[in-house]
Amino acid sequence: MQLIYQLGIPMSNAVGMLLRQIVLQKGIPFEMKLPRTAPLTYGSLTKEQFDKEIEKGMSDVKAGRVYSADAIEAEMKRDFGI
């Protein structure tokens, strides 16, 4: 959706364009498939896997690969008008 906003295309126009392409191509104009793996959930992890994921997160924090809540809020306002 971010691309639609960046292009300045109203959502209603984007939907209309998609529907026209479905008619012209007699089908969905792009490949649709399920993801190969499901997103990680706490209940699906073993203790070792959970500990590894936590360690990855802690490494990001230690390396400064973090975003403040203010930065995230500003980005959402800029990109989505939220």
Tab-separated table of C-alpha atoms in Angstrom:
chain	number	residue	atom	x	y	z
A	1	MET	CA	0.000	0.000	0.000
A	2	GLN	CA	2.902	2.341	0.585
A	3	LEU	CA	3.678	2.306	-3.158
A	4	ILE	CA	0.098	3.347	-3.959
A	5	TYR	CA	0.446	6.342	-1.628
A	6	GLN	CA	3.882	7.222	-3.034
A	7	LEU	CA	2.508	7.113	-6.586
A	8	GLY	CA	-0.390	9.312	-5.559
A	9	ILE	CA	-2.973	6.798	-6.755
A	10	PRO	CA	-6.201	6.785	-4.744
A	11	MET	CA	-7.106	3.333	-3.436
A	12	SER	CA	-10.336	3.312	-5.461
A	13	ASN	CA	-8.325	3.866	-8.681
A	14	ALA	CA	-5.866	1.113	-7.759
A	15	VAL	CA	-8.737	-1.325	-7.189
A	16	GLY	CA	-10.306	-0.294	-10.511
A	17	MET	CA	-6.979	-0.860	-12.303
A	18	LEU	CA	-6.682	-4.321	-10.731
A	19	LEU	CA	-10.213	-5.270	-11.786
A	20	ARG	CA	-9.581	-4.105	-15.387
A	21	GLN	CA	-6.420	-6.219	-15.523
A	22	ILE	CA	-8.331	-9.257	-14.247
A	23	VAL	CA	-10.814	-8.839	-17.100
A	24	LEU	CA	-8.146	-8.165	-19.747
A	25	GLN	CA	-5.926	-11.065	-18.681
A	26	LYS	CA	-8.845	-13.349	-17.819
A	27	GLY	CA	-7.351	-14.043	-14.413
A	28	ILE	CA	-5.373	-12.608	-11.526
A	29	PRO	CA	-2.486	-10.598	-13.058
A	30	PHE	CA	0.104	-11.840	-10.582
A	31	GLU	CA	1.210	-15.074	-8.948
A	32	MET	CA	-0.483	-15.958	-5.677
A	33	LYS	CA	0.960	-18.513	-3.304
A	34	LEU	CA	1.114	-19.318	0.364
A	35	PRO	CA	4.319	-18.594	2.270
A	36	ARG	CA	6.671	-21.548	2.570
A	37	THR	CA	6.851	-21.253	6.310
A	38	ALA	CA	4.462	-19.877	8.851
A	39	PRO	CA	5.526	-16.880	10.934
A	40	LEU	CA	7.163	-17.719	14.232
A	41	THR	CA	4.850	-17.984	17.193
A	42	TYR	CA	5.850	-18.456	20.789
A	43	GLY	CA	3.957	-21.748	21.057
A	44	SER	CA	5.688	-23.231	18.010
A	45	LEU	CA	9.224	-22.768	19.366
A	46	THR	CA	11.271	-25.095	21.513
A	47	LYS	CA	13.061	-23.512	24.467
A	48	GLU	CA	16.307	-23.549	22.472
A	49	GLN	CA	14.677	-21.853	19.458
A	50	PHE	CA	13.044	-19.255	21.705
A	51	ASP	CA	16.356	-18.523	23.437
A	52	LYS	CA	18.046	-18.144	20.025
A	53	GLU	CA	15.389	-15.639	18.847
A	54	ILE	CA	15.721	-13.647	22.068
A	55	GLU	CA	19.502	-13.587	21.647
A	56	LYS	CA	19.111	-12.268	18.078
A	57	GLY	CA	16.925	-9.472	19.407
A	58	MET	CA	19.362	-8.647	22.176
A	59	SER	CA	22.203	-8.538	19.636
A	60	ASP	CA	20.225	-6.002	17.591
A	61	VAL	CA	19.712	-3.853	20.681
A	62	LYS	CA	23.403	-4.019	21.618
A	63	ALA	CA	24.410	-3.116	18.044
A	64	GLY	CA	22.043	-0.142	18.013
A	65	ARG	CA	19.701	-1.628	15.392
A	66	VAL	CA	16.619	-0.230	17.100
A	67	TYR	CA	13.925	2.348	16.345
A	68	SER	CA	12.276	4.618	18.856
A	69	ALA	CA	8.507	4.671	19.178
A	70	ASP	CA	8.617	8.324	18.089
A	71	ALA	CA	10.496	7.412	14.894
A	72	ILE	CA	7.990	4.663	14.074
A	73	GLU	CA	5.066	7.002	14.739
A	74	ALA	CA	6.576	9.693	12.487
A	75	GLU	CA	7.130	7.159	9.685
A	76	MET	CA	3.540	5.909	9.921
A	77	LYS	CA	2.231	9.485	9.816
A	78	ARG	CA	4.413	10.263	6.797
A	79	ASP	CA	3.621	7.075	4.862
A	80	PHE	CA	0.031	6.353	5.867
A	81	GLY	CA	-1.357	9.533	7.347
A	82	ILE	CA	-1.956	7.723	10.632
